[in-house]
Coordinates of C-alpha atoms in Angstrom, one line a residue:
M303 CA 26.9 19.8 62.1
S304 CA 30.0 21.1 60.4
V305 CA 33.0 18.8 59.9
Q306 CA 36.0 18.6 57.6
G307 CA 37.6 15.4 56.4
Y308 CA 38.4 13.2 59.4
Q309 CA 38.6 9.6 58.2
R310 CA 39.5 7.7 61.4
K311 CA 37.1 4.9 61.9
L312 CA 34.8 4.7 64.9
D313 CA 34.2 1.4 66.7
L314 CA 30.5 1.5 66.0
E315 CA 30.0 -2.0 67.4
N316 CA 31.6 -1.8 70.8
G317 CA 32.5 1.8 71.3
R318 CA 30.8 4.3 73.6
V319 CA 30.3 8.1 73.5
D320 CA 32.7 10.0 75.8
L321 CA 33.0 13.7 76.6
S322 CA 35.5 14.2 73.8
H323 CA 32.8 13.5 71.3
G324 CA 31.2 16.8 72.2
A325 CA 34.3 18.8 72.8
G326 CA 34.7 20.3 69.3
G327 CA 37.9 18.4 68.4
R328 CA 39.0 15.4 66.3
A329 CA 36.7 13.0 68.1
M330 CA 33.6 15.1 67.6
A331 CA 34.4 15.6 63.9
Q332 CA 35.0 11.9 63.6
L333 CA 31.6 11.1 65.2
I334 CA 29.7 13.6 63.0
S335 CA 31.5 12.4 59.8
S336 CA 31.4 8.7 60.4
L337 CA 27.9 8.4 61.9
F338 CA 25.6 11.4 61.4
H339 CA 26.7 12.4 57.9
R340 CA 26.5 8.8 56.7
A341 CA 23.1 8.3 58.2
F342 CA 21.6 11.6 56.9
G343 CA 23.8 12.2 53.9
N344 CA 22.4 14.7 51.3
E345 CA 23.7 17.6 49.3
W346 CA 23.1 20.2 52.0
L347 CA 25.1 18.4 54.7
A348 CA 27.8 17.5 52.3
R349 CA 28.8 21.2 52.2
C350 CA 29.9 20.9 55.8
N351 CA 28.6 24.3 57.0
D352 CA 27.1 25.2 60.3
Q353 CA 23.8 26.0 58.5
S354 CA 22.1 25.2 55.2
A355 CA 20.6 27.5 52.6
F356 CA 17.6 26.2 50.6
D357 CA 15.2 27.5 48.0
V358 CA 11.9 28.9 49.2
E359 CA 8.7 27.8 47.4
T360 CA 6.0 30.3 46.7
G361 CA 3.3 30.5 49.3
K362 CA 3.7 30.4 53.1
M363 CA 6.4 28.7 55.0
V364 CA 5.5 26.6 58.1
M365 CA 8.0 25.9 60.9
T366 CA 7.7 23.8 64.1
T367 CA 10.1 22.7 66.8
D368 CA 10.0 19.8 69.2
G369 CA 12.0 17.8 71.7
Y370 CA 12.0 14.0 72.3
V371 CA 12.8 12.4 75.6
V372 CA 10.9 9.1 75.2
S373 CA 11.7 6.3 77.6
P374 CA 12.6 3.6 76.7
L375 CA 14.6 4.8 73.7
F376 CA 13.7 1.6 71.7
F377 CA 10.1 0.4 71.7
P378 CA 7.9 -1.9 69.6
G379 CA 7.5 -0.2 66.3
G380 CA 10.3 2.3 66.5
N381 CA 12.8 4.3 68.5
I382 CA 13.5 7.9 69.6
G383 CA 15.0 8.7 66.2
S384 CA 12.1 7.5 64.0
L385 CA 9.7 9.1 66.5
A386 CA 11.5 12.4 66.2
V387 CA 11.3 12.4 62.4
H388 CA 7.6 11.3 62.4
G389 CA 6.5 13.7 65.1
T390 CA 8.1 16.7 63.4
I391 CA 6.8 15.9 60.0
N392 CA 3.3 15.4 61.4
D393 CA 3.4 18.8 63.2
V394 CA 4.2 20.5 59.9
A395 CA 1.6 18.4 58.0
M396 CA -1.2 19.2 60.4
S397 CA -1.2 22.8 58.9
G398 CA -1.7 21.3 55.5
A399 CA 1.9 22.1 54.5
R400 CA 4.3 19.8 52.6
P401 CA 7.2 19.0 54.9
L402 CA 10.6 19.8 53.3
Y403 CA 13.5 20.0 55.7
L404 CA 14.5 19.0 59.3
S405 CA 17.2 19.9 61.7
A406 CA 18.2 17.7 64.5
S407 CA 20.1 18.4 67.8
F408 CA 21.5 15.6 69.9
I409 CA 22.2 15.7 73.7
I410 CA 24.1 12.4 74.4
E411 CA 25.1 11.0 77.7
E412 CA 28.7 10.0 78.2
G413 CA 28.9 6.2 77.9
F414 CA 26.1 5.8 75.4
P415 CA 26.8 2.9 73.1
L416 CA 27.8 4.0 69.6
S417 CA 26.0 1.0 68.2
D418 CA 22.7 2.3 69.6
L419 CA 23.4 5.8 68.4
K420 CA 24.1 4.4 64.9
T421 CA 20.8 2.5 64.9
I422 CA 18.9 5.6 65.9
A423 CA 20.6 7.8 63.4
D424 CA 20.2 5.3 60.6
S425 CA 16.5 5.0 61.4
M426 CA 16.2 8.8 61.3
G427 CA 17.9 9.0 57.9
A428 CA 15.8 6.1 56.5
E429 CA 12.5 7.6 57.7
A430 CA 13.3 11.1 56.5
R431 CA 14.4 9.8 53.0
G432 CA 11.3 7.6 52.8
A433 CA 9.2 10.7 53.5
G434 CA 11.0 12.8 50.9
V435 CA 12.3 15.1 53.7
Y436 CA 16.0 16.0 54.3
I437 CA 17.8 16.5 57.6
I438 CA 20.0 19.4 56.5
A439 CA 21.4 20.8 59.8
G440 CA 22.1 19.8 63.3
D441 CA 24.2 19.9 66.5
T442 CA 25.8 17.4 68.9
K443 CA 26.4 17.9 72.6
V444 CA 27.8 15.3 75.1
V445 CA 27.0 15.6 78.8
E446 CA 28.4 13.8 81.8
R447 CA 27.2 10.4 82.8
G448 CA 23.9 10.5 84.6
K449 CA 22.9 13.9 83.2
A450 CA 20.7 12.9 80.1
D451 CA 19.3 9.5 80.5
G452 CA 21.0 8.2 77.4
L453 CA 19.9 10.5 74.6
F454 CA 17.6 13.5 74.0
I455 CA 16.8 14.8 70.5
S456 CA 15.5 18.2 69.5
T457 CA 14.2 18.9 66.0
T458 CA 12.9 21.7 63.8
G459 CA 10.8 21.2 60.7
I460 CA 10.2 23.4 57.7
G461 CA 7.3 23.0 55.2
A462 CA 5.6 24.9 52.4
L463 CA 1.9 25.8 52.4
A464 CA 0.0 26.8 49.3
H465 CA -1.5 30.3 49.1
G466 CA -5.0 30.6 50.5
F467 CA -5.0 27.4 52.5
D468 CA -5.4 28.0 56.2
L469 CA -6.4 25.4 58.8
S470 CA -7.6 26.8 62.1
A471 CA -9.7 25.6 65.0
N472 CA -11.7 28.9 65.0
K473 CA -13.1 27.9 61.6
A474 CA -15.0 24.9 63.0
M475 CA -18.8 25.2 62.6
V476 CA -21.8 23.6 64.2
G477 CA -22.5 20.3 62.5
D478 CA -18.9 19.6 61.3
R479 CA -17.9 15.9 61.5
V480 CA -15.1 14.6 63.6
L481 CA -12.9 12.1 61.7
V482 CA -10.0 10.0 63.2
S483 CA -7.5 8.2 61.0
G484 CA -7.4 4.9 62.9
S485 CA -7.2 3.1 66.2
L486 CA -6.3 5.1 69.3
G487 CA -3.8 4.5 72.1
D488 CA -1.4 2.2 70.3
H489 CA 1.8 4.3 71.0
G490 CA 1.1 4.9 74.7
V491 CA 0.3 1.3 75.4
A492 CA 3.4 0.1 73.5
I493 CA 5.6 2.3 75.6
M494 CA 3.7 1.3 78.8
S495 CA 4.2 -2.4 78.0
K496 CA 8.0 -2.0 78.0
R497 CA 8.0 0.0 81.3
Q498 CA 5.5 -2.0 83.3
N499 CA 6.3 -5.5 81.9
V500 CA 2.7 -6.0 80.8
A501 CA 2.6 -9.3 78.8
F502 CA 0.4 -9.6 75.7
Q503 CA -0.3 -12.6 73.6
T504 CA 0.2 -10.3 70.6
E505 CA 2.7 -7.5 70.9
I506 CA 1.2 -4.0 70.7
V507 CA 3.2 -1.9 68.3
S508 CA 3.5 1.9 68.3
D509 CA 1.6 3.6 65.5
S510 CA 4.5 6.1 64.9
A511 CA 4.3 7.1 61.2
A512 CA 4.7 10.2 59.0
L513 CA 1.2 11.3 58.0
H514 CA 1.9 14.0 55.3
N515 CA 0.9 11.8 52.3
L516 CA -2.3 10.9 54.0
V517 CA -2.9 14.6 54.7
A518 CA -2.3 15.4 51.0
D519 CA -4.9 12.9 49.9
M520 CA -7.4 14.3 52.4
I521 CA -6.8 17.8 51.1
A522 CA -7.2 16.7 47.5
A523 CA -10.6 15.2 48.5
G524 CA -11.9 17.9 50.9
G525 CA -10.0 21.1 50.2
A526 CA -11.2 24.1 52.3
G527 CA -13.9 21.8 53.8
I528 CA -11.2 20.6 56.2
R529 CA -11.4 23.1 59.0
V530 CA -8.6 21.9 61.3
M531 CA -6.3 18.8 61.7
R532 CA -4.4 17.8 64.8
D533 CA -2.3 14.8 65.8
P534 CA -3.5 13.6 69.2
T535 CA -0.2 12.9 70.9
R536 CA 0.2 13.6 74.7
G537 CA -3.3 13.6 76.3
G538 CA -4.7 11.7 73.3
L539 CA -8.0 12.4 71.6
A540 CA -9.5 13.9 74.8
A541 CA -6.9 16.6 75.1
T542 CA -7.0 17.4 71.4
L543 CA -10.7 17.8 71.2
N544 CA -10.8 19.8 74.5
E545 CA -8.2 22.1 73.0
I546 CA -10.2 22.6 69.8
A547 CA -13.4 23.1 71.7
H548 CA -11.9 26.0 73.7
Q549 CA -10.3 27.5 70.6
S550 CA -13.5 27.3 68.5
G551 CA -16.1 28.1 71.2
L552 CA -18.0 24.9 70.3
G553 CA -18.6 21.5 72.0
F554 CA -18.3 17.9 70.7
R555 CA -20.7 15.0 70.8
L556 CA -19.0 11.7 70.1
Q557 CA -20.3 8.1 69.8
E558 CA -18.2 5.8 71.9
A559 CA -19.1 2.8 69.7
A560 CA -17.6 4.5 66.7
I561 CA -14.2 5.2 68.2
P562 CA -11.7 2.6 66.9
V563 CA -9.6 1.0 69.6
K564 CA -7.7 -2.3 69.1
P565 CA -8.9 -5.1 71.5
A566 CA -5.5 -5.5 73.1
V567 CA -5.2 -1.8 73.7
A568 CA -8.7 -1.7 75.2
A569 CA -8.0 -4.7 77.4
T570 CA -4.7 -3.2 78.7
C571 CA -6.4 0.2 79.4
E572 CA -9.2 -1.6 81.3
L573 CA -6.6 -3.5 83.3
L574 CA -4.7 -0.4 84.3
G575 CA -7.7 1.8 84.8
L576 CA -7.0 4.0 81.8
D577 CA -9.3 5.5 79.1
P578 CA -8.0 4.9 75.5
I579 CA -9.0 8.4 74.5
H580 CA -6.5 9.8 77.0
V581 CA -3.7 7.6 75.7
A582 CA -1.0 9.1 73.3
N583 CA -0.8 8.4 69.6
E584 CA 2.1 9.1 67.2
G585 CA 0.7 8.1 63.8
K586 CA -3.0 9.2 64.0
L587 CA -4.8 12.5 63.2
V588 CA -8.1 14.1 64.0
A589 CA -9.8 16.2 61.4
I590 CA -12.8 18.5 61.7
V591 CA -14.5 18.5 58.3
A592 CA -17.6 20.2 56.8
P593 CA -20.5 17.8 56.8
D594 CA -21.0 17.9 53.0
L595 CA -17.4 16.8 52.4
A596 CA -16.9 14.5 55.3
D597 CA -17.8 11.3 53.3
A598 CA -15.3 12.2 50.5
V599 CA -12.5 12.9 53.0
L600 CA -13.3 9.7 55.0
A601 CA -13.2 7.7 51.7
A602 CA -9.8 9.2 50.9
M603 CA -8.5 8.3 54.3
K604 CA -9.7 4.7 54.1
A605 CA -8.0 4.4 50.7
H606 CA -4.6 5.2 52.3
P607 CA -2.6 2.6 54.2
L608 CA -2.3 4.9 57.2
G609 CA -6.1 5.6 57.2
C610 CA -7.6 2.2 56.5
D611 CA -9.3 2.1 59.9
A612 CA -10.5 5.7 59.8
A613 CA -13.8 6.5 61.3
D614 CA -16.4 9.3 61.7
I615 CA -16.9 9.4 65.4
G616 CA -19.1 12.4 66.1
E617 CA -19.9 16.1 65.4
T618 CA -19.4 19.6 66.7
V619 CA -22.3 21.2 68.6
A620 CA -23.2 24.5 70.0
D621 CA -22.2 24.5 73.6
D622 CA -21.3 27.6 75.7
H623 CA -19.5 25.3 78.2
K624 CA -17.3 23.8 75.4
F625 CA -17.8 20.3 76.7
V626 CA -16.6 17.1 74.9
Q627 CA -19.4 14.6 75.5
I628 CA -19.5 10.9 74.6
A629 CA -22.7 8.8 74.2
T630 CA -21.6 5.5 75.7
S631 CA -22.3 2.1 74.3
F632 CA -24.7 1.5 77.2
G633 CA -27.0 4.3 76.2
G634 CA -25.7 6.8 78.8
G635 CA -23.4 9.8 78.4
R636 CA -20.3 11.3 80.0
I637 CA -18.2 14.4 79.8
V638 CA -14.5 13.9 78.8
D639 CA -12.3 16.5 80.4
W640 CA -8.6 17.2 80.2
L641 CA -6.3 14.9 82.1
S642 CA -5.3 16.1 85.6
G643 CA -1.6 15.5 85.9
E644 CA 0.6 13.2 83.8
Q645 CA -0.9 9.8 82.9
L646 CA 2.3 8.4 81.4
P647 CA 5.4 10.6 81.4
R648 CA 8.0 10.6 78.6
I649 CA 6.0 8.9 75.8
C650 CA 7.6 11.1 73.1

């Protein structure tokens, strides 16, 4: 994201991206200087290099990378930019690490409104600063009209992990508790409502949020008693628990009545023939916690604004088949498998 001193003003209200904005010349420098540097501004970007050097903390470093192609780009509760920041922070935080730095790469379609690009960049900058994380490097490419569906964003996140702290699915043990940080399916249904023109009396808002401070509170309460954490994004809770089951060699037994789902989300899923535990989330986490510390961790979750609806929904069990089973509200039971195919494409 290197640029040197171009001051020509962009028309951020009515202008549109054209191929020259990705060609490496004056227009590209102008776009980076007037839009991205102002949105993300910090001491690392101000040096105008093609990379950023930063101090390394003691302990382990954690790195993740992700791409965001959500459609629509703007949805109730956020946009592709805020989602990219939240999702990358959360991927780092699920290791127990403290997120520190992000990079962001933009693939922009020719003709994309500069006003929309500014809104997205501003939201990225605001969410990163609010999380105490800095966007310190990036790249911009422009492709021909019709080649990118508006805008794609790729990100990389870096975090610091304390010595001796290691979350891993293979550490799960029989009898561990399954905790979720709140209601499921909000993000997927919010996206779906804008695609399918599903009308609600109350608008369903995406749960997209950065979870690292919630994670820090959980670690303070549970320490090594927290075996593994995951954010149940694509495929929802069902995919996440099936993944952990296969990695740990255990099964899960859940209580359907304990799983938090907002009434509007449940009603929409019933209308469309979906199961909320298969629907994507972008501001929730799942934690597998030792039984003697589960109450303390759950209390810490409930004390945090992003965990106020947290719940204990079940336990790990010995199961050679590695099944995820749910005891239904009607006294029966069912096995929850992975999704077959794509339930709702491009939700992140």
